[in-house]
Coordinates of C-alpha atoms and ligand atoms in Angstrom, one line a residue:
M1 CA 106.5 81.0 60.9
K2 CA 105.4 81.2 64.6
L3 CA 101.8 80.0 64.8
N4 CA 99.5 81.7 67.2
N5 CA 98.4 79.2 69.8
Q6 CA 96.6 81.7 72.0
T7 CA 92.9 82.2 72.5
F8 CA 91.3 84.2 69.7
D9 CA 91.9 87.9 70.0
P10 CA 89.3 89.6 67.8
V11 CA 90.8 93.0 68.1
Q12 CA 94.3 92.0 67.0
A13 CA 92.9 89.7 64.3
L14 CA 90.8 92.4 62.9
V15 CA 93.7 94.9 62.9
A16 CA 95.7 92.3 61.0
A17 CA 92.9 91.7 58.5
Q18 CA 92.4 95.5 58.0
K19 CA 96.1 96.1 57.3
A20 CA 96.3 93.1 55.0
A21 CA 93.2 94.3 53.0
Q22 CA 94.8 97.8 52.7
A23 CA 98.0 96.2 51.4
G24 CA 96.0 94.1 48.9
A25 CA 93.9 97.1 47.8
K26 CA 97.0 99.2 47.1
V27 CA 98.2 96.5 44.7
L28 CA 94.8 96.2 43.0
E29 CA 94.5 99.9 42.5
Q30 CA 97.9 100.1 41.0
Y31 CA 97.2 97.4 38.4
F32 CA 93.6 98.4 37.6
G33 CA 93.4 99.1 33.9
R34 CA 97.1 98.3 33.4
L35 CA 97.2 94.5 33.3
K36 CA 99.7 92.8 31.1
Q37 CA 99.4 89.1 32.1
V38 CA 96.0 87.6 32.1
S39 CA 95.6 83.8 31.8
E40 CA 93.1 81.1 32.3
K41 CA 93.4 78.6 35.2
H42 CA 92.1 75.0 34.6
L43 CA 88.4 75.2 35.4
A44 CA 89.0 78.0 37.8
G45 CA 88.5 81.2 35.8
L46 CA 91.0 83.9 35.1
V47 CA 94.1 85.1 36.9
S48 CA 96.3 88.2 36.4
E49 CA 99.5 89.5 37.9
A50 CA 97.2 91.6 40.2
D51 CA 95.7 88.5 41.8
L52 CA 99.1 87.1 42.5
A53 CA 100.7 90.3 43.9
S54 CA 97.6 91.1 46.0
E55 CA 97.8 87.6 47.6
D56 CA 101.5 88.1 48.4
A57 CA 100.9 91.5 50.0
I58 CA 98.0 90.2 52.1
K59 CA 99.8 87.0 53.2
G60 CA 102.8 89.0 54.3
E61 CA 100.8 91.3 56.5
L62 CA 98.7 88.4 58.0
Q63 CA 101.7 86.3 58.8
S64 CA 103.5 89.0 60.5
L65 CA 100.6 90.5 62.4
Y66 CA 98.4 87.5 63.4
P67 CA 100.0 84.2 62.4
A68 CA 97.8 81.2 61.3
Q69 CA 98.0 78.8 58.5
F70 CA 97.2 80.3 55.1
L71 CA 94.7 79.2 52.5
G72 CA 94.8 81.7 49.6
E73 CA 93.2 81.2 46.2
E74 CA 96.3 81.7 44.1
S75 CA 98.7 79.7 46.2
S76 CA 96.2 76.9 46.9
H77 CA 93.8 76.3 43.9
G78 CA 94.2 72.9 42.4
T79 CA 96.5 71.7 45.1
V80 CA 94.2 71.2 48.1
E81 CA 92.5 67.8 48.5
V82 CA 90.8 68.4 51.8
W83 CA 89.6 71.8 52.8
P84 CA 90.5 72.8 56.4
S85 CA 88.0 72.0 59.0
E86 CA 90.1 72.4 62.2
G87 CA 92.9 74.6 63.4
N88 CA 93.6 78.2 62.7
W89 CA 93.5 79.4 59.1
W90 CA 93.4 82.6 57.2
I91 CA 91.2 82.0 54.2
V92 CA 91.8 84.6 51.5
D93 CA 90.6 85.6 48.1
P94 CA 93.0 88.4 47.1
L95 CA 90.8 89.5 44.2
D96 CA 87.2 88.3 44.1
G97 CA 85.6 89.5 40.8
T98 CA 88.7 89.0 38.6
T99 CA 86.6 89.0 35.4
N100 CA 85.0 92.3 36.4
Y101 CA 88.5 93.7 37.3
I102 CA 90.0 92.6 34.0
H103 CA 87.2 94.3 32.1
R104 CA 87.4 97.4 34.3
F105 CA 84.0 96.9 35.8
P106 CA 84.7 98.3 39.2
I107 CA 82.9 95.7 41.4
Y108 CA 85.7 93.6 42.9
C109 CA 86.9 93.0 46.4
I110 CA 89.3 91.4 48.8
S111 CA 87.9 88.7 51.0
I112 CA 89.7 87.7 54.3
G113 CA 88.2 85.1 56.6
L114 CA 89.6 83.5 59.7
M115 CA 88.9 80.1 60.9
W116 CA 89.9 79.7 64.6
Q117 CA 90.0 76.3 66.2
G118 CA 87.8 75.0 63.4
E119 CA 85.1 77.7 63.5
L120 CA 84.7 80.7 61.3
A121 CA 85.6 83.6 63.7
L122 CA 86.1 86.7 61.5
G123 CA 85.2 88.0 58.1
L124 CA 86.5 91.2 56.4
V125 CA 85.6 92.2 52.8
H126 CA 87.1 95.4 51.3
V127 CA 85.6 96.9 48.1
P128 CA 88.3 99.4 47.0
A129 CA 86.3 101.2 44.3
L130 CA 83.5 101.9 46.7
H131 CA 85.8 102.8 49.6
T132 CA 83.8 100.3 51.7
T133 CA 84.9 97.7 54.2
Y134 CA 82.7 95.2 55.9
H135 CA 83.7 93.3 58.9
A136 CA 82.3 90.9 61.5
T137 CA 83.7 88.8 64.3
K138 CA 81.8 85.9 65.9
G139 CA 79.4 87.2 68.5
G140 CA 80.4 90.8 67.8
G141 CA 77.9 91.9 65.1
A142 CA 78.5 92.9 61.5
Y143 CA 79.6 96.4 60.3
R144 CA 80.0 98.4 57.1
N145 CA 82.6 101.2 57.4
G146 CA 82.2 100.9 61.2
E147 CA 78.3 101.2 61.2
K148 CA 76.3 98.2 62.4
I149 CA 74.4 96.4 59.7
S150 CA 71.6 93.8 59.6
V151 CA 69.8 91.7 57.0
S152 CA 66.5 92.8 55.5
E153 CA 63.2 91.7 56.9
R154 CA 61.4 91.2 53.6
S155 CA 59.3 88.1 53.4
S156 CA 57.5 88.6 50.1
I157 CA 59.4 87.3 47.1
R158 CA 57.6 89.7 44.9
D159 CA 59.3 92.6 46.7
S160 CA 62.7 91.0 47.0
L161 CA 66.0 91.7 45.2
L162 CA 68.0 88.5 44.8
A163 CA 71.5 87.7 43.7
T164 CA 73.4 84.8 42.2
G165 CA 76.5 83.8 40.3
F166 CA 77.4 81.1 37.8
F167 CA 80.5 79.8 36.0
R168 CA 80.6 79.1 32.3
D169 CA 83.1 76.3 32.4
Q170 CA 81.1 73.9 34.5
P171 CA 78.2 73.0 32.2
E172 CA 76.2 70.9 34.6
A173 CA 76.3 73.4 37.4
L174 CA 75.5 76.2 34.9
K175 CA 72.5 74.3 33.7
E176 CA 71.2 73.9 37.2
Q177 CA 71.9 77.6 38.1
I178 CA 70.0 78.7 35.0
E179 CA 67.0 76.5 35.9
I180 CA 66.9 78.1 39.4
F181 CA 67.3 81.6 37.8
S182 CA 64.6 81.0 35.2
K183 CA 62.1 80.1 38.0
L184 CA 62.9 82.9 40.4
V185 CA 63.2 85.6 37.8
F186 CA 59.4 85.3 37.3
E187 CA 58.8 85.7 41.0
A188 CA 61.2 88.2 42.4
R189 CA 61.4 92.0 41.9
G190 CA 64.9 91.4 40.4
I191 CA 67.9 89.2 40.3
R192 CA 71.5 90.7 40.1
R193 CA 74.7 89.0 39.1
A194 CA 77.3 91.4 40.4
G195 CA 80.3 89.1 39.7
A196 CA 82.0 89.0 43.2
A197 CA 80.5 86.4 45.5
A198 CA 82.1 87.8 48.7
Y199 CA 80.6 91.2 48.0
D200 CA 77.2 89.6 47.2
L201 CA 77.3 88.1 50.7
C202 CA 78.0 91.5 52.2
L203 CA 75.0 92.9 50.3
V204 CA 72.9 90.2 51.9
A205 CA 74.4 91.2 55.3
E206 CA 73.4 94.8 54.9
G207 CA 69.9 94.1 53.6
V208 CA 70.4 95.3 50.0
F209 CA 69.9 91.8 48.7
D210 CA 67.4 89.6 50.4
A211 CA 69.1 86.3 49.3
F212 CA 72.1 85.0 47.4
W213 CA 72.8 81.5 46.1
E214 CA 75.6 80.0 44.1
K215 CA 77.0 76.6 43.3
N216 CA 80.7 75.5 43.3
L217 CA 82.1 78.4 45.2
K218 CA 85.3 77.9 47.1
P219 CA 86.2 78.6 50.8
W220 CA 88.0 81.8 49.8
D221 CA 84.8 83.1 48.2
T222 CA 82.5 82.4 51.1
A223 CA 84.4 82.3 54.5
A224 CA 84.4 86.0 55.2
G225 CA 80.9 86.6 53.8
T226 CA 79.4 83.8 55.8
V227 CA 80.5 85.4 59.1
L228 CA 79.1 88.7 57.9
V229 CA 75.7 87.3 57.0
R230 CA 75.4 85.3 60.2
E231 CA 76.5 88.2 62.4
A232 CA 74.0 90.5 60.6
G233 CA 71.2 88.1 61.7
G234 CA 70.9 86.1 58.5
V235 CA 70.9 82.5 57.5
V236 CA 73.7 80.7 55.7
K237 CA 72.9 77.1 54.6
D238 CA 73.9 74.7 51.9
Y239 CA 71.4 73.5 49.3
S240 CA 70.4 70.5 51.5
G241 CA 69.2 72.9 54.3
A242 CA 72.2 72.1 56.6
D243 CA 74.2 75.0 58.1
Y244 CA 76.8 76.0 55.5
N245 CA 80.4 75.2 56.2
I246 CA 83.2 76.1 53.8
T247 CA 83.5 72.5 52.5
A248 CA 80.0 72.5 51.1
P249 CA 79.7 72.9 47.3
C250 CA 76.6 75.2 47.4
I251 CA 75.6 78.2 49.4
L252 CA 72.3 79.9 50.1
A253 CA 72.4 83.1 52.3
S254 CA 69.3 85.1 53.1
N255 CA 67.4 86.9 55.7
Q256 CA 65.4 84.8 58.1
N257 CA 62.0 85.6 56.6
I258 CA 62.5 84.7 53.0
Y259 CA 64.8 81.7 53.5
S260 CA 62.2 78.9 53.2
T261 CA 60.7 80.3 50.0
I262 CA 64.1 80.5 48.3
Y263 CA 65.1 77.1 49.7
R264 CA 62.0 75.5 48.2
S265 CA 62.7 77.0 44.7
I266 CA 66.3 75.7 44.9
S267 CA 65.2 72.3 46.1
D268 CA 63.0 71.9 43.1
C269 CA 66.0 72.1 40.8
R270 CA 69.0 71.1 42.8
T271 CA 71.3 68.2 42.4
C272 CA 73.6 69.0 45.4
Ligands
IPD301 C1 84.4 84.4 41.2 C2 83.4 85.4 41.6 C3 82.1 85.2 40.9 C4 81.5 83.9 41.1 C5 82.6 82.8 40.6 C6 83.9 83.0 41.5 P1 87.0 85.1 41.3 O1 85.6 84.5 41.9 O2 83.1 85.4 43.0 O3 81.1 86.1 41.3 O4 80.4 83.7 40.3 O5 82.1 81.6 40.9 O6 84.8 82.1 41.1 O7 87.4 84.0 40.3 O8 86.7 86.4 40.6 O9 87.9 85.2 42.5
CA302 CA1 86.5 84.4 44.2
CA303 CA1 89.9 85.4 43.2

Protein backbone atom coordinates (compact mmCIF):
# COMPACT_ATOMS: atom_id res chain seq x y z
CA MET A 1 0.00 0.00 0.00
CA LYS A 2 1.34 3.44 -0.93
CA LEU A 3 0.91 5.73 2.09
CA ASN A 4 -0.14 9.31 1.57
CA ASN A 5 2.70 11.58 2.73
CA GLN A 6 1.23 14.79 1.42
CA THR A 7 -0.38 17.58 3.38
CA PHE A 8 -3.94 16.88 4.38
CA ASP A 9 -6.40 17.37 1.54
CA PRO A 10 -9.84 17.64 3.17
CA VAL A 11 -11.75 17.47 -0.10
CA GLN A 12 -10.09 14.28 -1.30
CA ALA A 13 -10.23 12.70 2.14
CA LEU A 14 -13.92 13.50 2.43
CA VAL A 15 -14.68 12.03 -0.99
CA ALA A 16 -12.88 8.85 0.09
CA ALA A 17 -14.81 8.69 3.37
CA GLN A 18 -18.15 9.27 1.59
CA LYS A 19 -17.49 6.55 -0.98
CA ALA A 20 -16.31 4.17 1.73
CA ALA A 21 -19.43 4.84 3.83
CA GLN A 22 -21.64 4.17 0.81
CA ALA A 23 -19.85 0.87 0.18
CA GLY A 24 -20.30 -0.12 3.83
CA ALA A 25 -23.96 0.94 3.86
CA LYS A 26 -24.68 -1.19 0.80
CA VAL A 27 -23.38 -4.22 2.69
CA LEU A 28 -25.32 -3.38 5.87
CA GLU A 29 -28.56 -2.89 3.96
CA GLN A 30 -28.12 -6.24 2.21
CA TYR A 31 -27.66 -8.15 5.47
CA PHE A 32 -30.27 -6.29 7.55
CA GLY A 33 -32.79 -8.86 8.82
CA ARG A 34 -30.91 -11.69 7.06
CA LEU A 35 -28.02 -12.47 9.41
CA LYS A 36 -26.85 -16.05 9.76
CA GLN A 37 -23.64 -15.71 11.79
CA VAL A 38 -23.84 -13.82 15.06
CA SER A 39 -21.25 -14.45 17.75
CA GLU A 40 -19.87 -12.86 20.89
CA LYS A 41 -16.40 -11.32 21.02
CA HIS A 42 -14.50 -11.60 24.30
CA LEU A 43 -15.67 -8.59 26.39
CA ALA A 44 -16.40 -6.66 23.21
CA GLY A 45 -20.04 -7.28 22.33
CA LEU A 46 -21.46 -8.98 19.29
CA VAL A 47 -20.19 -9.43 15.77
CA SER A 48 -21.95 -10.62 12.63
CA GLU A 49 -21.00 -11.31 9.04
CA ALA A 50 -22.32 -7.80 8.25
CA ASP A 51 -19.73 -6.11 10.54
CA LEU A 52 -16.93 -8.03 8.82
CA ALA A 53 -18.10 -7.50 5.25
CA SER A 54 -18.78 -3.80 5.89
CA GLU A 55 -15.26 -3.32 7.23
CA ASP A 56 -13.74 -5.04 4.19
CA ALA A 57 -15.74 -2.84 1.82
CA ILE A 58 -14.85 0.37 3.68
CA LYS A 59 -11.17 -0.52 3.98
CA GLY A 60 -10.91 -1.28 0.25
CA GLU A 61 -12.31 2.12 -0.74
CA LEU A 62 -10.23 4.09 1.76
CA GLN A 63 -7.00 2.37 0.84
CA SER A 64 -7.46 2.97 -2.85
CA LEU A 65 -8.82 6.54 -2.63
CA TYR A 66 -6.87 8.11 0.26
CA PRO A 67 -4.25 5.76 1.71
CA ALA A 68 -3.37 5.89 5.40
CA GLN A 69 -2.88 3.24 8.06
CA PHE A 70 -6.09 1.49 9.05
CA LEU A 71 -7.57 0.89 12.49
CA GLY A 72 -10.89 -0.90 12.05
CA GLU A 73 -12.84 -2.48 14.89
CA GLU A 74 -13.13 -5.95 13.39
CA SER A 75 -9.54 -6.29 12.21
CA SER A 76 -8.04 -4.63 15.31
CA HIS A 77 -10.07 -5.42 18.43
CA GLY A 78 -8.13 -7.41 20.99
CA THR A 79 -4.86 -7.02 19.05
CA VAL A 80 -3.86 -3.39 19.64
CA GLU A 81 -1.72 -2.67 22.69
CA VAL A 82 -1.20 1.05 22.11
CA TRP A 83 -3.74 3.21 20.31
CA PRO A 84 -2.35 5.40 17.53
CA SER A 85 -1.36 8.90 18.63
CA GLU A 86 0.76 9.97 15.68
CA GLY A 87 0.85 9.50 11.92
CA ASN A 88 -2.06 9.11 9.51
CA TRP A 89 -4.83 6.67 10.38
CA TRP A 90 -8.30 5.88 9.20
CA ILE A 91 -10.24 4.88 12.34
CA VAL A 92 -13.35 2.94 11.43
CA ASP A 93 -16.35 1.33 13.07
CA PRO A 94 -17.97 -0.54 10.16
CA LEU A 95 -21.20 -1.03 12.14
CA ASP A 96 -21.78 0.97 15.29
CA GLY A 97 -24.92 -0.29 17.00
CA THR A 98 -24.47 -3.98 16.26
CA THR A 99 -26.94 -5.03 18.95
CA ASN A 100 -29.59 -2.72 17.47
CA TYR A 101 -28.81 -4.03 13.98
CA ILE A 102 -29.05 -7.67 15.02
CA HIS A 103 -32.43 -7.02 16.63
CA ARG A 104 -33.58 -4.97 13.62
CA PHE A 105 -33.81 -1.75 15.63
CA PRO A 106 -32.80 0.57 12.81
CA ILE A 107 -30.46 2.91 14.72
CA TYR A 108 -27.02 1.92 13.55
CA CYS A 109 -24.29 3.69 11.63
CA ILE A 110 -20.88 3.63 10.01
CA SER A 111 -18.24 5.78 11.67
CA ILE A 112 -15.13 6.91 9.77
CA GLY A 113 -12.55 9.14 11.42
CA LEU A 114 -9.21 10.29 10.07
CA MET A 115 -6.20 11.13 12.22
CA TRP A 116 -3.71 13.16 10.24
CA GLN A 117 -0.22 13.69 11.64
CA GLY A 118 -1.50 12.75 15.06
CA GLU A 119 -4.56 15.06 15.07
CA LEU A 120 -8.18 14.21 14.42
CA ALA A 121 -8.82 15.87 11.07
CA LEU A 122 -12.05 14.43 9.67
CA GLY A 123 -15.18 12.66 10.87
CA LEU A 124 -17.97 11.13 8.84
CA VAL A 125 -20.92 9.19 10.25
CA HIS A 126 -23.52 7.65 7.96
CA VAL A 127 -26.87 6.43 9.31
CA PRO A 128 -28.31 4.26 6.51
CA ALA A 129 -31.87 3.82 7.81
CA LEU A 130 -32.28 7.59 8.22
CA HIS A 131 -30.57 8.47 4.90
CA THR A 132 -28.41 10.84 6.89
CA THR A 133 -24.70 11.60 6.67
CA TYR A 134 -22.81 13.83 9.06
CA HIS A 135 -19.36 15.13 8.24
CA ALA A 136 -16.81 17.56 9.59
CA THR A 137 -13.23 18.47 8.78
CA LYS A 138 -10.95 20.31 11.15
CA GLY A 139 -11.57 24.04 10.86
CA GLY A 140 -14.29 23.50 8.24
CA GLY A 141 -17.45 23.22 10.37
CA ALA A 142 -19.88 20.33 10.84
CA TYR A 143 -22.67 19.30 8.47
CA ARG A 144 -25.72 17.05 8.30
CA ASN A 145 -26.63 16.09 4.72
CA GLY A 146 -24.67 19.15 3.60
CA GLU A 147 -26.39 21.66 5.94
CA LYS A 148 -24.30 23.32 8.63
CA ILE A 149 -25.08 22.19 12.17
CA SER A 150 -24.25 23.43 15.64
CA VAL A 151 -24.64 22.29 19.22
CA SER A 152 -27.53 23.50 21.34
CA GLU A 153 -27.32 26.49 23.67
CA ARG A 154 -29.35 25.04 26.53
CA SER A 155 -27.86 25.69 29.94
CA SER A 156 -30.60 24.44 32.24
CA ILE A 157 -30.37 20.77 33.04
CA ARG A 158 -34.13 20.68 33.67
CA ASP A 159 -34.73 21.49 30.01
CA SER A 160 -32.04 19.26 28.59
CA LEU A 161 -32.13 15.95 26.74
CA LEU A 162 -29.10 13.83 27.58
CA ALA A 163 -27.71 10.56 26.22
CA THR A 164 -25.46 7.80 27.40
CA GLY A 165 -24.52 4.17 26.81
CA PHE A 166 -23.37 1.24 28.90
CA PHE A 167 -22.05 -2.25 28.43
CA ARG A 168 -23.33 -5.25 30.40
CA ASP A 169 -20.13 -7.27 30.41
CA GLN A 170 -18.01 -4.77 32.35
CA PRO A 171 -19.69 -4.80 35.77
CA GLU A 172 -17.58 -2.08 37.43
CA ALA A 173 -18.06 0.36 34.56
CA LEU A 174 -21.75 -0.52 34.41
CA LYS A 175 -22.17 0.19 38.12
CA GLU A 176 -20.59 3.61 37.73
CA GLN A 177 -22.66 4.42 34.64
CA ILE A 178 -25.84 3.48 36.47
CA GLU A 179 -24.86 5.69 39.38
CA ILE A 180 -24.40 8.67 37.06
CA PHE A 181 -27.63 7.80 35.27
CA SER A 182 -29.56 7.52 38.56
CA LYS A 183 -28.42 10.98 39.56
CA LEU A 184 -29.06 12.77 36.26
CA VAL A 185 -32.38 11.11 35.51
CA PHE A 186 -33.91 13.09 38.39
CA GLU A 187 -32.53 16.34 37.03
CA ALA A 188 -32.78 16.25 33.23
CA ARG A 189 -35.85 16.38 30.97
CA GLY A 190 -34.86 12.96 29.68
CA ILE A 191 -32.00 10.55 29.06
CA ARG A 192 -31.77 8.41 25.92
CA ARG A 193 -29.75 5.27 25.24
CA ALA A 194 -29.90 4.97 21.47
CA GLY A 195 -27.28 2.20 21.22
CA ALA A 196 -24.82 3.70 18.73
CA ALA A 197 -22.23 5.97 20.30
CA ALA A 198 -21.05 7.53 17.03
CA TYR A 199 -24.63 8.58 16.27
CA ASP A 200 -25.11 9.85 19.85
CA LEU A 201 -22.18 12.18 19.23
CA CYS A 202 -23.75 13.41 15.97
CA LEU A 203 -26.94 14.18 17.88
CA VAL A 204 -24.91 16.31 20.29
CA ALA A 205 -23.29 18.02 17.28
CA GLU A 206 -26.67 18.98 15.84
CA GLY A 207 -28.16 20.08 19.16
CA VAL A 208 -30.71 17.27 19.58
CA PHE A 209 -28.88 15.99 22.65
CA ASP A 210 -27.33 18.55 24.97
CA ALA A 211 -24.73 16.12 26.32
CA PHE A 212 -23.54 12.52 25.93
CA TRP A 213 -21.21 10.53 28.16
CA GLU A 214 -19.98 6.94 28.19
CA LYS A 215 -17.19 4.89 29.69
CA ASN A 216 -14.95 2.38 27.90
CA LEU A 217 -15.64 3.35 24.33
CA LYS A 218 -12.96 2.65 21.77
CA PRO A 219 -11.31 4.98 19.21
CA TRP A 220 -13.53 3.65 16.40
CA ASP A 221 -16.64 4.66 18.40
CA THR A 222 -15.50 8.22 19.08
CA ALA A 223 -12.97 9.47 16.48
CA ALA A 224 -15.47 10.73 13.90
CA GLY A 225 -18.02 12.04 16.42
CA THR A 226 -15.37 13.97 18.31
CA VAL A 227 -14.50 15.98 15.20
CA LEU A 228 -18.20 16.58 14.57
CA VAL A 229 -18.97 17.86 18.08
CA ARG A 230 -15.92 20.12 18.17
CA GLU A 231 -16.60 21.54 14.72
CA ALA A 232 -20.22 22.15 15.73
CA GLY A 233 -18.99 24.34 18.60
CA GLY A 234 -19.20 21.77 21.40
CA VAL A 235 -16.87 20.47 24.06
CA VAL A 236 -15.35 16.96 24.11
CA LYS A 237 -13.50 16.04 27.30
CA ASP A 238 -12.60 12.96 29.28
CA TYR A 239 -13.99 12.41 32.78
CA SER A 240 -11.02 14.24 34.34
CA GLY A 241 -11.88 17.43 32.46
CA ALA A 242 -8.96 17.16 30.01
CA ASP A 243 -9.54 17.51 26.27
CA TYR A 244 -10.64 14.11 25.00
CA ASN A 245 -8.23 12.13 22.86
CA ILE A 246 -9.04 8.70 21.46
CA THR A 247 -6.82 6.92 23.98
CA ALA A 248 -8.97 8.13 26.92
CA PRO A 249 -11.29 5.56 28.53
CA CYS A 250 -14.22 7.95 29.08
CA ILE A 251 -15.90 10.64 27.04
CA LEU A 252 -18.17 13.59 27.85
CA ALA A 253 -19.40 15.61 24.87
CA SER A 254 -21.74 18.55 25.32
CA ASN A 255 -22.65 22.06 24.38
CA GLN A 256 -20.56 24.81 26.02
CA ASN A 257 -23.27 25.99 28.41
CA ILE A 258 -24.20 22.75 30.13
CA TYR A 259 -20.74 21.23 30.27
CA SER A 260 -19.79 22.15 33.84
CA THR A 261 -23.12 20.95 35.28
CA ILE A 262 -22.78 17.51 33.68
CA TYR A 263 -19.08 17.38 34.50
CA ARG A 264 -19.86 17.96 38.21
CA SER A 265 -22.42 15.14 38.27
CA ILE A 266 -20.00 12.75 36.60
CA SER A 267 -17.15 13.80 38.90
CA ASP A 268 -19.24 12.90 41.95
CA CYS A 269 -19.43 9.27 40.77
CA ARG A 270 -16.45 8.70 38.55
CA THR A 271 -13.48 6.40 39.00
CA CYS A 272 -11.66 7.29 35.78
C1 LIG B 1 -21.34 -0.08 20.81
C2 LIG B 1 -22.32 1.05 20.66
C3 LIG B 1 -23.06 1.29 21.96
C4 LIG B 1 -22.13 1.53 23.10
C5 LIG B 1 -21.14 0.38 23.22
C6 LIG B 1 -20.38 0.21 21.90
P1 LIG B 1 -20.81 -1.59 18.65
O1 LIG B 1 -20.60 -0.29 19.63
O2 LIG B 1 -21.68 2.24 20.28
O3 LIG B 1 -23.92 2.39 21.89
O4 LIG B 1 -22.86 1.65 24.29
O5 LIG B 1 -20.26 0.66 24.27
O6 LIG B 1 -19.45 -0.83 22.03
O7 LIG B 1 -20.33 -2.78 19.41
O8 LIG B 1 -22.24 -1.66 18.32
O9 LIG B 1 -19.93 -1.24 17.49
CA1 LIG C 1 -19.01 0.82 18.17
CA1 LIG D 1 -18.92 -1.96 15.70
